[in-house]
Amino acid sequence: MAKEQMTPMMAQYLKTKEEYPDSILFYRLGDFYEMFFDDAIKASKELEIALTGKNCGMKERAPMCGVPFHSASVYIAKLIEKGYKVAICEQVEDPKTASGIVKREVIRVVTPGTVVDEELLDEKTNNYLAVIYSQRDIFGFAVSDISTGEIYTTEITGADETLNEIARYEPKEILVNSVAADKLSGQVELRFHIVPDECKDEFFENSLFEEKILNMFGKGSLSEVGLADKPYSVCAVGAMIVYLEHTQKTSLTYINTINTYEVNQYMDIDVNTRRNLEITETMRDKMKKGSLLWVLDNTETSMGARLLKQWLEKPLLNPIEINKRLYSVKELTDNVMLRGDLSEVLAGTYDISRIISRVSLGTVTPKDLIALKMTLLKLPELEYTLSTVKSPMLADMRKNFDLLEDVCDLLERAIADEPPSLLRDGNVIKEGFNEEIDKLRLAMRDGKKWLASVESEERAATGISKLKVGYNKVFGYYIEVTKSNIKDVPEHYIRKQTLANCERYITPKLKEIENTILGASEKIVTLEGYVFEQVRVSVSKEIERLKRAANIIATADVLLSLAQTAYKNNYTMPEISDNGKIEITEGRHPVVEKMSKKTMFVPNDTLLNTNEDRMIIITGPNMAGKPTYMRQVALITLMAQIGSFVPAKSAKIGVVDKIFTRVGASDDISSGQSTFMLEMSEVSHILKNATSKSLIILDEIGRGTSTFDGLSIAWAVVEYIHNKRKIGAKTLFATHYHELTELEDELDGVKNYRIAVKKRGDDIIFLRKIVRGGADDSYGIEVAALAGVPKEVINGAKKILHKIENDEIAVEHTKKEPEPTNQIGFGDGAAIEIANELKTMDVTTFTPIEAMNKLYELSNKAKEI
Ligand code: ADP
């Protein structure tokens, strides 16, 4: 489109749009944000708003749609949720004083990973942006949550490990270079349902990165920020800073510390295990309810809720660090008064972490500052509550406790106690804080009083008793006289408007008062804006201290939450060591015991170590509770390593470096891989990555193929994991293959267990107790009966089983358990023929009658098999 023919506005629009090709441009026009061309077509569809057109100087009108500026955040939220970026282009000069077209600039680009608006964020979850830069097989990985000012970075070897790290944070937006895109994008899309943004390599390789990083974190050398020998991290962090500057268009001084860590500093939990163990959400519905987080989260504040989630995402490995947390949880669990007091103080605080960021970004509202003040006012009480604590972590918080009285005092003096949400609504600055504002307010009040007296004075002077003074936006203040009294209107009244029953006038005196009132009110708005900005700047200078206070509140809240959970659910303090032993007495599954209120949860013991009890083989029928038991062991270990008490009578936990699970159906149908392929690729991942310090949980390995294949694979997997020179990890292995119980005699370190059931007549009773020894029976038919399979089929199955047992039917293998396979056992040529025919036919071309005929034909063939 030739720009010369464009209207000036459209030319300005197109020039701006050129700079933001990948964002939807919200272009401010009066009280609306307008979108044009492709943006308008896309947005009108996504937002379900009308698509219109605007004359842009060309023959054809430009497609256009718009949203009112005051409700824009709802629309922005919708677009962000769908993965779009929104560039907000504002008028940056006063239209009244502008000569020519009003100057406009993009003031911020909102993207899924850089959202800071309160309405667009989930208060209990961090909102992360990840930047990943890779060369060869090394990945520089950086994540930030700019709504709270956190930034983390690490270097990772291998795409699998990088995926695990992504799973830890679940970023809302990911930027990658081309190498990282090749290695990760497919898996990221499949597993996390977001499409990484592939940026040009130049974006990640910039000689200015070092300087930018040092500037941002106020340090003199890369070694001071822990990045001396981390060139990949430098590229990721540098690119992240550039992107944040590009989107936020403001200084990000509040993001002034970087957390550089090693992946092996925390327990490694791979993507599947995170899903399988339902740590922060359930596998099926992706709901918090039913997850471990749901049980553990008794936090009072959103800062605490987010930190608890972070602790769960990063379980610790160092027993000293874990114990530090545990001692504080113990102190709180043991002291009901302390718990009560702390919970009361914390309940009165607000999300100052995000408010602090908004202070820094300049988007803070008057109400935010009051919330900040209310929180700071709680600090003396918090200090007092902590005055008697003894455990190191809580006691540390009390040291050099900063009450931030100066900031609190400033906010108390400057901001009205109940300010409006928006600055421009006025009455934000408190009486007595700024002399000029007070004077103007007085003038306004006087003017209003004066105005009130005009009405009575004019009534007296004219004798018109129904004369009224009113106001409208177009004419300002006026005197209104009904038609019947017009004859008494004095000469100096100037007529302004005629309505059906009345006339409206102004007088010079009225205009004078009006100028005072309106002039003062306009000045007040400007002045309030100026003073508010000064207050904001003063507060933003104290960011470091405010962040520390936010951190104390969040940490105290997480410790308290863990204590409340421990107390409510009767948990016990685990004994932490690094001797590799896991000994749990009367352990329970934290979530299942909570969910099944009606039935009593049956506790079970566990003994695992690095020698004679390192591989536990569990047999027993379906429905007995094998996965529940195995998950319970993993969850108890995980809970212990975040510093939580655990659901058990007693627990000794030797820290594990990684947890792996291959439990139940984690089958991702959308991946297009078969169940068996997926199962095997998960097993292969475990075999490649587990160490002697890991905990592995495997359920029904080999189930997805024929019995002999499956059994052989399961057998070999057990041997491989068991072998100390290969892995030697602590393992719980549930299986249908009773043959595997023979391994107990062959390999030391293997122990057989079963989940006990009792047979009574045709019924079986699940005792839910784990006991030594292999299972004697699969009870498959009994379980099928329990599941409601028709009696006729059950009886049929019993007869067949009886015949097999008495060798009346020849089967290839002698074990009697039904084949636990979900493949169809096509052994017959006719069946294969039918299957092939079904596979190749194009049903969509059939008429209904043809379909009927074909079905009839196939059905007859099947009957002959
Ligand atoms: P499986 O996969 O062997 O069928 P699950 O572990 O899924 O077994 O458990 C089956 C059912 O038994 C679940 O509904 C679970 O709630 C219940 N269950 C499992 N273990 C226990 C236990 N220790 N106490 C009480 N109920 C249990």
PDB file of C-alpha atoms and ligand atoms in Angstrom, residues 592 596 600-604 621-629 768, ligand 1:
ATOM      1  CA  VAL A 592      -5.662 -40.679  48.515  1.00  0.00           C
ATOM      2  CA  SER A 596     -11.370 -41.079  50.282  1.00  0.00           C
ATOM      3  CA  MET A 600     -10.039 -45.700  56.145  1.00  0.00           C
ATOM      4  CA  PHE A 601      -6.685 -45.553  54.460  1.00  0.00           C
ATOM      5  CA  VAL A 602      -4.580 -48.590  55.343  1.00  0.00           C
ATOM      6  CA  PRO A 603      -1.015 -47.555  56.258  1.00  0.00           C
ATOM      7  CA  ASN A 604       1.948 -49.546  54.986  1.00  0.00           C
ATOM      8  CA  PRO A 621      -4.181 -58.450  41.651  1.00  0.00           C
ATOM      9  CA  ASN A 622      -5.481 -55.339  39.965  1.00  0.00           C
ATOM     10  CA  MET A 623      -7.351 -53.037  42.297  1.00  0.00           C
ATOM     11  CA  ALA A 624      -5.197 -54.143  45.228  1.00  0.00           C
ATOM     12  CA  GLY A 625      -3.482 -50.761  45.374  1.00  0.00           C
ATOM     13  CA  LYS A 626      -0.009 -51.287  43.937  1.00  0.00           C
ATOM     14  CA  PRO A 627       0.303 -47.911  42.208  1.00  0.00           C
ATOM     15  CA  THR A 628      -1.099 -46.127  45.241  1.00  0.00           C
ATOM     16  CA  TYR A 629       1.523 -47.756  47.420  1.00  0.00           C
ATOM     17  CA  ARG A 768      -4.483 -53.105  51.229  1.00  0.00           C
TER      18      ARG A 768
HETATM   19  P1  ADP B   1      -4.506 -50.943  41.122  1.00  0.00           P
HETATM   20  O1  ADP B   1      -3.846 -50.117  40.076  1.00  0.00           O
HETATM   21  O2  ADP B   1      -3.742 -52.103  41.577  1.00  0.00           O
HETATM   22  O3  ADP B   1      -5.891 -51.254  40.690  1.00  0.00           O
HETATM   23  P2  ADP B   1      -4.709 -48.574  42.840  1.00  0.00           P
HETATM   24  O4  ADP B   1      -3.462 -48.204  43.508  1.00  0.00           O
HETATM   25  O5  ADP B   1      -5.192 -47.726  41.712  1.00  0.00           O
HETATM   26  O6  ADP B   1      -4.662 -50.084  42.456  1.00  0.00           O
HETATM   27  O7  ADP B   1      -5.805 -48.616  43.969  1.00  0.00           O
HETATM   28  C1  ADP B   1      -7.081 -49.118  43.784  1.00  0.00           C
HETATM   29  C2  ADP B   1      -8.041 -48.503  44.764  1.00  0.00           C
HETATM   30  O8  ADP B   1      -7.696 -48.869  46.095  1.00  0.00           O
HETATM   31  C3  ADP B   1      -8.028 -47.010  44.735  1.00  0.00           C
HETATM   32  O9  ADP B   1      -9.361 -46.583  44.650  1.00  0.00           O
HETATM   33  C4  ADP B   1      -7.444 -46.575  46.045  1.00  0.00           C
HETATM   34  O10 ADP B   1      -8.128 -45.464  46.521  1.00  0.00           O
HETATM   35  C5  ADP B   1      -7.644 -47.757  46.960  1.00  0.00           C
HETATM   36  N1  ADP B   1      -6.494 -47.945  47.840  1.00  0.00           N
HETATM   37  C6  ADP B   1      -5.248 -48.208  47.438  1.00  0.00           C
HETATM   38  N2  ADP B   1      -4.412 -48.331  48.497  1.00  0.00           N
HETATM   39  C7  ADP B   1      -5.176 -48.140  49.593  1.00  0.00           C
HETATM   40  C8  ADP B   1      -4.904 -48.167  51.009  1.00  0.00           C
HETATM   41  N3  ADP B   1      -3.669 -48.396  51.476  1.00  0.00           N
HETATM   42  N4  ADP B   1      -5.927 -47.940  51.852  1.00  0.00           N
HETATM   43  C9  ADP B   1      -7.162 -47.700  51.362  1.00  0.00           C
HETATM   44  N5  ADP B   1      -7.476 -47.680  50.070  1.00  0.00           N
HETATM   45  C10 ADP B   1      -6.510 -47.897  49.175  1.00  0.00           C
END
